[in-house]
Coordinates of C-alpha atoms in Angstrom, one line a residue:
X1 CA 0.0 0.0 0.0
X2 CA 1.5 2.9 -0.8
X3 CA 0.9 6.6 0.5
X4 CA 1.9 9.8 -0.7
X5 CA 4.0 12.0 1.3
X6 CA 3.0 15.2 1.7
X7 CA 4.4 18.2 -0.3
X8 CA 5.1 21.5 0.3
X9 CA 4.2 24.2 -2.3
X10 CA 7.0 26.9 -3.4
X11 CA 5.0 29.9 -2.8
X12 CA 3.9 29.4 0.2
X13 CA 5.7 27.1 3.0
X14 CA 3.9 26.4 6.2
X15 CA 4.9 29.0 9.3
X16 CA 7.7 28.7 11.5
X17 CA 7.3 26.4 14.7
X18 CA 5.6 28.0 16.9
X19 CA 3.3 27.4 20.0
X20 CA -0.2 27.9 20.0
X21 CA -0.9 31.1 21.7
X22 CA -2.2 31.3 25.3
X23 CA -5.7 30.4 26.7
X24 CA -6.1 33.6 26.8
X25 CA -5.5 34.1 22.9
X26 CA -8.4 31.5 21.8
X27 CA -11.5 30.7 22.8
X28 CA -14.8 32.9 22.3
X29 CA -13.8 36.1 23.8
X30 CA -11.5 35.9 20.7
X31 CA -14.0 35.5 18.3
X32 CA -17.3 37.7 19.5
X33 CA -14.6 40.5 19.5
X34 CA -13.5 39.4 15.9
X35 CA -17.9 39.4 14.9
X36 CA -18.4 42.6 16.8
X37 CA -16.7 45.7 14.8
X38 CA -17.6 44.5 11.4
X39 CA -21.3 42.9 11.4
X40 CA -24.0 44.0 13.3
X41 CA -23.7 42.0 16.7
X42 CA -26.4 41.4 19.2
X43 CA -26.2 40.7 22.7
X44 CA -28.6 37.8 24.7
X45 CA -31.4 40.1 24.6
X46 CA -31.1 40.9 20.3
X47 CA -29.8 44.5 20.8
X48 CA -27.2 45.9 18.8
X49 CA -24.4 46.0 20.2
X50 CA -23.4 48.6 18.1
X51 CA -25.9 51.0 19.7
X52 CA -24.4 53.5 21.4
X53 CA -27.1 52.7 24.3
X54 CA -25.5 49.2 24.2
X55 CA -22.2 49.4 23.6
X56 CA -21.2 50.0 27.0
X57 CA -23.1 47.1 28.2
X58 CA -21.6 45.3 25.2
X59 CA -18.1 46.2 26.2
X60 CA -18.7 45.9 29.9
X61 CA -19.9 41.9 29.1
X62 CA -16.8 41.3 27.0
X63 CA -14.6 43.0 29.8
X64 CA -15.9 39.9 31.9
X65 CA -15.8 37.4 29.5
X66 CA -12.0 37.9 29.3
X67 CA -11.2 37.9 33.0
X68 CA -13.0 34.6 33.3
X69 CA -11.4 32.8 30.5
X70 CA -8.0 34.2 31.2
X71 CA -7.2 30.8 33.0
X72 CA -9.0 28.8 31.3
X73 CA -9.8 25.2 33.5
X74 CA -8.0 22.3 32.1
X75 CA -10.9 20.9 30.1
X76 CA -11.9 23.7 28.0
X77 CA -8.1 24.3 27.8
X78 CA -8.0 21.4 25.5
X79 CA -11.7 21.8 23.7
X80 CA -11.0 25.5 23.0
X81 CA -7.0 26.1 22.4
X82 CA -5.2 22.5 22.6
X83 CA -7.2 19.9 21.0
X84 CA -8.7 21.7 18.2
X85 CA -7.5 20.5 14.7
X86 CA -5.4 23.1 12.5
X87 CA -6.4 22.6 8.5
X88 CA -4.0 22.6 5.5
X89 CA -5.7 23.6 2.4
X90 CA -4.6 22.2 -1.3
X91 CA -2.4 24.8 -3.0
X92 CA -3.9 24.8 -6.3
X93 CA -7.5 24.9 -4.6
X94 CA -9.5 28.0 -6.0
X95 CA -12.4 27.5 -3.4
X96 CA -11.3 28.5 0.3
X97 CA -12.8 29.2 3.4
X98 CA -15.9 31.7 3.0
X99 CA -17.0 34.2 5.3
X100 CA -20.8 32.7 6.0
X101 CA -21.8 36.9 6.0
X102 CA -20.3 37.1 2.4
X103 CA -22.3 34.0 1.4
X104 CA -25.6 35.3 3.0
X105 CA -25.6 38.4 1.1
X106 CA -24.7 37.2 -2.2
X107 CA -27.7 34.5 -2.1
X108 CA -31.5 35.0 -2.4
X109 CA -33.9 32.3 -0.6
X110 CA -35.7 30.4 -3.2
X111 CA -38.0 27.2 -3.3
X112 CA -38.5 25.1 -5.9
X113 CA -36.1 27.8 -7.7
X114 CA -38.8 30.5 -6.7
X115 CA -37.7 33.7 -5.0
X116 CA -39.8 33.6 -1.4
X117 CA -40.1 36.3 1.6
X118 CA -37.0 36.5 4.0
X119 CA -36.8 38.9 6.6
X120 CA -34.6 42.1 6.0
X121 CA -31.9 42.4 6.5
X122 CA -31.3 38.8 6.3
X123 CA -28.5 37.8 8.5
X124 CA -27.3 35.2 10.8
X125 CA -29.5 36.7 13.2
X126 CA -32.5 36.0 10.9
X127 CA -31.8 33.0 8.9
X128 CA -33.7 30.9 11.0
X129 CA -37.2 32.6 10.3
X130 CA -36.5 31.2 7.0
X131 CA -38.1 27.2 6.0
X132 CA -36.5 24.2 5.6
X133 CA -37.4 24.1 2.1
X134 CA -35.6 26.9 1.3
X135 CA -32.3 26.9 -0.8
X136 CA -29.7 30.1 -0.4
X137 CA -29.7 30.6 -4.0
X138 CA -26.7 32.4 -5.6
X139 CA -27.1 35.5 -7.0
X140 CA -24.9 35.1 -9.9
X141 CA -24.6 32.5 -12.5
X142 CA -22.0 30.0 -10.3
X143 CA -20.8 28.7 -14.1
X144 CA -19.2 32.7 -14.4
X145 CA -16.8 31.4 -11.2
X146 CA -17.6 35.0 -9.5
X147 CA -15.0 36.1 -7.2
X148 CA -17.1 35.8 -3.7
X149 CA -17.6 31.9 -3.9
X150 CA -13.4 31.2 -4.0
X151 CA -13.8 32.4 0.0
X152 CA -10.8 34.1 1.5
X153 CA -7.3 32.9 1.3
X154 CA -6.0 33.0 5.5
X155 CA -3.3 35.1 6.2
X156 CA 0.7 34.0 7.3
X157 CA -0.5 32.9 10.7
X158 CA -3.3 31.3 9.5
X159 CA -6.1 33.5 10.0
X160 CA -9.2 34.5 7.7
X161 CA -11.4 37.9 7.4
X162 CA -14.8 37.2 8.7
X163 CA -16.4 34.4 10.3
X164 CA -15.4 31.0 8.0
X165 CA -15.8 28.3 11.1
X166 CA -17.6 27.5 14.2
X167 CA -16.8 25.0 16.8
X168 CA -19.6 23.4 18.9
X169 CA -19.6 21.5 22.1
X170 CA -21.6 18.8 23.0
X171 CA -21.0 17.8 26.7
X172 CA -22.7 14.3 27.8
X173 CA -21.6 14.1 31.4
X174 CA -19.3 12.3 33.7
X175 CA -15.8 13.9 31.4
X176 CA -17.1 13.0 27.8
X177 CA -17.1 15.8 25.7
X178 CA -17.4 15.7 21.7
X179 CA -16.4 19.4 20.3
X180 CA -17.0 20.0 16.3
X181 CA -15.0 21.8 14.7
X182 CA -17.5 23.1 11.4
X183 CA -15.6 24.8 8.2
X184 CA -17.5 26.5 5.7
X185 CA -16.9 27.2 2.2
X186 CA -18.7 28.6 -1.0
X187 CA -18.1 26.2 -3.4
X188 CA -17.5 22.8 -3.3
X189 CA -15.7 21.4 -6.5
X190 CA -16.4 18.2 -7.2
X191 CA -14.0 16.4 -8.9
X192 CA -13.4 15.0 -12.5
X193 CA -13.5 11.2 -13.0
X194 CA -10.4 9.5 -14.6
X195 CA -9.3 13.0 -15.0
X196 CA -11.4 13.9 -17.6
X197 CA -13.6 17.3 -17.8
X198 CA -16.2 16.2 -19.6
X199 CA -16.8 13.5 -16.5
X200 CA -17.2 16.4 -13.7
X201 CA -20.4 16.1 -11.2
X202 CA -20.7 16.7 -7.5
X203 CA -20.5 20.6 -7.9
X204 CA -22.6 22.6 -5.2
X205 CA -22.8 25.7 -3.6
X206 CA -22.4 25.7 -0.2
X207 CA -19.9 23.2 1.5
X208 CA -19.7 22.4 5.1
X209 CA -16.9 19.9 6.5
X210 CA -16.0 19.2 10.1
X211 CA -14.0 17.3 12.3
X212 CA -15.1 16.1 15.7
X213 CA -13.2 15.0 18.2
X214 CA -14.0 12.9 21.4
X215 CA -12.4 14.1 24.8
X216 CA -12.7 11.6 27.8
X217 CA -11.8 13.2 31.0
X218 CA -10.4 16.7 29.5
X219 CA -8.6 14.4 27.2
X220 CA -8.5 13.8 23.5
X221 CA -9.1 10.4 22.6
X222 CA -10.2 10.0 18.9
X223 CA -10.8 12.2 16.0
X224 CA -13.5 12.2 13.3
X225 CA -12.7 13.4 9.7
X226 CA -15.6 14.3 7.5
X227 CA -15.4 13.3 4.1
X228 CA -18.4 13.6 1.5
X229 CA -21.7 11.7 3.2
X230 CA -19.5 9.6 5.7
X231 CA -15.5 9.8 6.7
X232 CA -12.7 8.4 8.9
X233 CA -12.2 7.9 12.2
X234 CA -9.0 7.6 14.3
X235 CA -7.2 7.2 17.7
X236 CA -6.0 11.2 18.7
X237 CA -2.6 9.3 19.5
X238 CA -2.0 8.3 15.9
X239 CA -3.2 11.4 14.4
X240 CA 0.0 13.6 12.5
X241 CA -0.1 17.2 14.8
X242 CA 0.7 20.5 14.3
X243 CA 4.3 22.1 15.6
X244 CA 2.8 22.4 19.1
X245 CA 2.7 18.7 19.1
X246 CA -1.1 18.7 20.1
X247 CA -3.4 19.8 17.6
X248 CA -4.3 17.1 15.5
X249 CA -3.8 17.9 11.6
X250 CA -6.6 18.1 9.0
X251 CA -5.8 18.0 5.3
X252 CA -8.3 19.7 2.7
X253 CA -8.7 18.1 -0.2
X254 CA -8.6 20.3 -3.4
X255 CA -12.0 21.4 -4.2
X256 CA -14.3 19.1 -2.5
X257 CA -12.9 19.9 1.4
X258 CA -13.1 16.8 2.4
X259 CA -10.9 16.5 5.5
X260 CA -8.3 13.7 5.9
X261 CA -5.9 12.9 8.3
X262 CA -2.6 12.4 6.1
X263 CA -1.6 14.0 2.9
X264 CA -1.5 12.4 -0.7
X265 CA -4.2 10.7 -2.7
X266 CA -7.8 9.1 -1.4
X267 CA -10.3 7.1 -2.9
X268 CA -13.4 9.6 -3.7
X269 CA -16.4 7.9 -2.4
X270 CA -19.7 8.2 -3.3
X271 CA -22.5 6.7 -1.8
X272 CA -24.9 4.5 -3.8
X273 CA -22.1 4.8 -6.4
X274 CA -19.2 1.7 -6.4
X275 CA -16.5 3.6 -8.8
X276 CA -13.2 1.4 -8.9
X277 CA -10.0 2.6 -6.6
X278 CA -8.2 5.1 -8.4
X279 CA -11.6 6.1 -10.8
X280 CA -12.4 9.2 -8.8
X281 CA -9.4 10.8 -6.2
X282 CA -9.1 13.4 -3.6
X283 CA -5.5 15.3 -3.5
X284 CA -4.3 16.2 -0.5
X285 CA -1.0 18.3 0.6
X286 CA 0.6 20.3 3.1
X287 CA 0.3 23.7 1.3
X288 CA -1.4 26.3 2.8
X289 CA -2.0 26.7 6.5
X290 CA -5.1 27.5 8.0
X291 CA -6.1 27.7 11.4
X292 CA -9.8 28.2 11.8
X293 CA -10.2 28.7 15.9
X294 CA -8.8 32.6 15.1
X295 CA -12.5 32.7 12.8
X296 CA -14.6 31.0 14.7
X297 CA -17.6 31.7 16.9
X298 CA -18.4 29.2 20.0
X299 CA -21.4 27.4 20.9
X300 CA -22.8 24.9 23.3
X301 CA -24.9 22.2 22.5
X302 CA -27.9 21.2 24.8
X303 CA -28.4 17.7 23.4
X304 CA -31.8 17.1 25.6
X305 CA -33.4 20.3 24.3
X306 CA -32.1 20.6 20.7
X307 CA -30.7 23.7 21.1
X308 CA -27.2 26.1 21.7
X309 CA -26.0 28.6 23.6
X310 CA -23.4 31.0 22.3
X311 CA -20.9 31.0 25.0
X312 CA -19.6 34.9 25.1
X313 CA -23.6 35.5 25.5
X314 CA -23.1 37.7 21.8
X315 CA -22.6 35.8 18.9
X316 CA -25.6 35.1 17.0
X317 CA -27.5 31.7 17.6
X318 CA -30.6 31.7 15.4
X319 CA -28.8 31.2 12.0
X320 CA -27.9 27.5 13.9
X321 CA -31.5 26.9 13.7
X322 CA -31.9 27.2 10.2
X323 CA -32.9 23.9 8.4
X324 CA -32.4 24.7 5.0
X325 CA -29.9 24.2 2.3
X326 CA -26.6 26.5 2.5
X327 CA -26.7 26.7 -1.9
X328 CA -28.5 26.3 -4.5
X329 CA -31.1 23.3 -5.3
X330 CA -29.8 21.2 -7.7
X331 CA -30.9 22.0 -11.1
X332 CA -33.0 20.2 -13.4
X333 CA -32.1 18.6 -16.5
X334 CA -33.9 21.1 -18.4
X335 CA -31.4 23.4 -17.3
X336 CA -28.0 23.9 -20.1
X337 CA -25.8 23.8 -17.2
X338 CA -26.9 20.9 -16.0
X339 CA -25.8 16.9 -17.2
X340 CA -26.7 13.5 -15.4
X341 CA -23.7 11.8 -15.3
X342 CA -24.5 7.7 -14.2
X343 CA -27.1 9.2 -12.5
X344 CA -25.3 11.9 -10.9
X345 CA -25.7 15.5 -11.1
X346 CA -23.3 17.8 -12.6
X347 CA -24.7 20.5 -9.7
X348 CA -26.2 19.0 -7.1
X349 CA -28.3 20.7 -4.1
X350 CA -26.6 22.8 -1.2
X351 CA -25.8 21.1 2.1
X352 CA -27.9 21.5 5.4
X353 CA -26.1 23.4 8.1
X354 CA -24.2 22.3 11.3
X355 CA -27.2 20.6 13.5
X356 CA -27.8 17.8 11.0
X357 CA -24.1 16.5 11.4
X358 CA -25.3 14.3 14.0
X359 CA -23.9 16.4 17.2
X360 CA -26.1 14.1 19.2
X361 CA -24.4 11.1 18.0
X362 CA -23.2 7.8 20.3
X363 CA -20.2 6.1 18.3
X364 CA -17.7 8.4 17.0
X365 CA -18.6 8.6 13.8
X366 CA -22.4 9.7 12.3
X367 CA -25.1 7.1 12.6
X368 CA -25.3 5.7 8.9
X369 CA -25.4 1.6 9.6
X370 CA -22.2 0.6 9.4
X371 CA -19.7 -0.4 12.2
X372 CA -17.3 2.7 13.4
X373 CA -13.6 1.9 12.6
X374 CA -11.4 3.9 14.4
X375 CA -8.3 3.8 12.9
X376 CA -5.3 2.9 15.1
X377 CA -2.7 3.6 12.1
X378 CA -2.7 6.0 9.7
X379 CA -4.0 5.2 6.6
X380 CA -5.3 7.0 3.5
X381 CA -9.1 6.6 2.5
X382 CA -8.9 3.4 0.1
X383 CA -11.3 1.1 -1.6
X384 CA -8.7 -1.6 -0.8
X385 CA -8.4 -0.7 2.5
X386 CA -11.9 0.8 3.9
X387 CA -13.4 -2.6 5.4
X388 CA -10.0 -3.7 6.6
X389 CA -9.8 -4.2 10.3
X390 CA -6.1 -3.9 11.6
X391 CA -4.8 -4.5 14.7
X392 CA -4.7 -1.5 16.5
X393 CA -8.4 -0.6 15.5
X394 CA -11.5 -0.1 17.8
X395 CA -14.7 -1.3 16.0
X396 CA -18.1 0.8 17.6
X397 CA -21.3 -1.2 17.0

């Protein structure tokens, strides 16, 4: 079996070795502060917090929120600033993280490809008075590749403009804790099979990928990488980690986001559709760093209720509650940009949002009848190797 080593790009190397900044550097303080100045950010009671009547009680709130999570207890340490993955995104890939504010304003709620009322402004404050029928339909023709669905390419340490990720937490009692760790993008790309142009389905707009990973204890025990409708699970032990030698690494695959755990080449799979090993491929490498905590808001998860709780008692919640499609519903045949390919679409329909990933879920990877593998060696995503069971492996029923 043979697996790619990762590469580096010329252009741009990843940064120095450096330790992740202080708990007093991550977390949600970080990020309501990061919403606040640019969007229009309301507090627990829907005020702006941009009204001068407010903003003192705004800043006053924040104030707080920083003295309390200066020292951060040992747990949260590793949910908020330690255990978190960092992402490397494919060099050549045009699509990167999206701001989900850009998105939202570039897209007009539609169902069955007609416009329908939305509240104004719509925003992630609103999004959830919107149905679950309704598709965030782009704007502009996606086939014209406008500029706002290729997202926004992070900075040398790793940091995006606007809000491109969200990390949830889900905490089930006596020290387990699952934390998602949600990236958005625009456009997902979705690959050409056997190389070939003409062969290209799985487009959408709208992408969102996570990771989750399972702490026992205040500690990280195994990771989950999403990948197209299912993904890989493995031990946090075995997982490749950033320079700080704890945050587990994610690699992006070029185009379609899904997130593996090594770089080099991966069996695209499909469900309901058995291509060969090899016929369809993710590419992976160690290009262009990205760490999505420095973007991200922070939200608990009440599994018994449904429902979440920003934890800096600012960022908007309501847009969680949306149960709609993030893009565009997939277009008929009747449409010129559209081709059936096997049966697949050439565009297919936007994605759901964050609460349908299953953040309620009991094995570590999403409900979908299969056993959970978790993966006690590294190993790229395979046809040959998928329903292998190895040694080191722990098999949830």
């Amino acid at each position: 079996m043979n697996i790619s080593s990762s590469t580096v790009s010329d252009d741009q190397s990843p940064p120095p070795s450096q330790p992740y900044p202080a708990a007093r550097s991550c977390g949600p303080v970080q990020s309501s502060l990061a919403y606040a100045p640019s969007r229009t950010a309301f507090n627990a009671s829907g005020l702006d917090a941009r009204n001068p009547a407010n903003a003192q009680r705004h800043f006053n709130h924040a104030r707080v929120a920083s003295s309390e999570h200066t020292h951060l207890s040992p747990a949260r340490e590793w949910t908020w600033c330690k255990g978190p993955p960092v992402v490397y995104l494919h060099g050549q890939d045009p699509y990167l993280p999206s701001d989900l504010n850009t998105h939202i304003s570039h897209t007009t709620p539609k169902v069955n490809f007609n416009g329908v009322s939305a509240p104004n402004p719509l925003d992630l404050n609103s999004l959830n008075q919107l149905g679950g029928d309704v598709f965030l339909t782009s704007n502009d023709d996606i086939t014209t590749n406008p500029d706002w669905i290729k997202g926004v390419r992070p900075d040398g340490n790793g940091k995006t403009e606007g809000i491109t990720a969200t990390v949830i937490v889900n905490d089930k009692g006596n020290g387990n804790v699952d934390a998602f760790y949600m990236y958005f993008y625009t456009y997902n790309w979705g690959g050409e099979v056997l190389g070939l142009s003409s062969l290209n389905f799985g487009n959408h707009v709208g992408d969102w990928e996570h990771n989750m990973v399972r702490f026992a204890n205040g500690q990280p025990e195994y990771v989950w990488y999403s990948q197209h409708a299912n993904g890989q699970a493995f031990k946090y032990s075995v997982t490749e980690k950033h320079t700080d030698n704890l945050r587990p690494i994610a690699y992006s695959a070029n185009g379609s986001h899904a997130n593996y755990a090594i770089g080099g080449t991966h069996d695209h799979t499909i469900p309901n559709f058995n291509l060969p090993g090899g016929v369809l491929e993710d590419h992976t490498a160690k290009d262009v760093f990205w760490d999505p905590l420095q973007s991200s808001l922070y939200y608990q998860f009440h599994a018994d209720s449904n429902t979440f709780t920003a934890y800096d008692g600012t960022s908007p919640v309501n847009w969680l509650d949306f149960s709609g499609h993030w893009g565009d519903q997939e277009y008929p045949t009747s449409d010129k940009r559209q081709v059936k390919i096997f049966g697949q679409a050439k565009y297919s329909s936007g994605p759901t949002g964050p609460r349908d990933k299953q953040l309620g879920r009991n094995n570590v990877c999403p409900d979908n009848g299969k056993d959970c593998i978790i993966r006690g060696i590294l190993v790229p995503r395979s046809a040959d190797v998928d329903e292998q069971i190895f040694a080191d492996d722990v098999v949830q029923k």
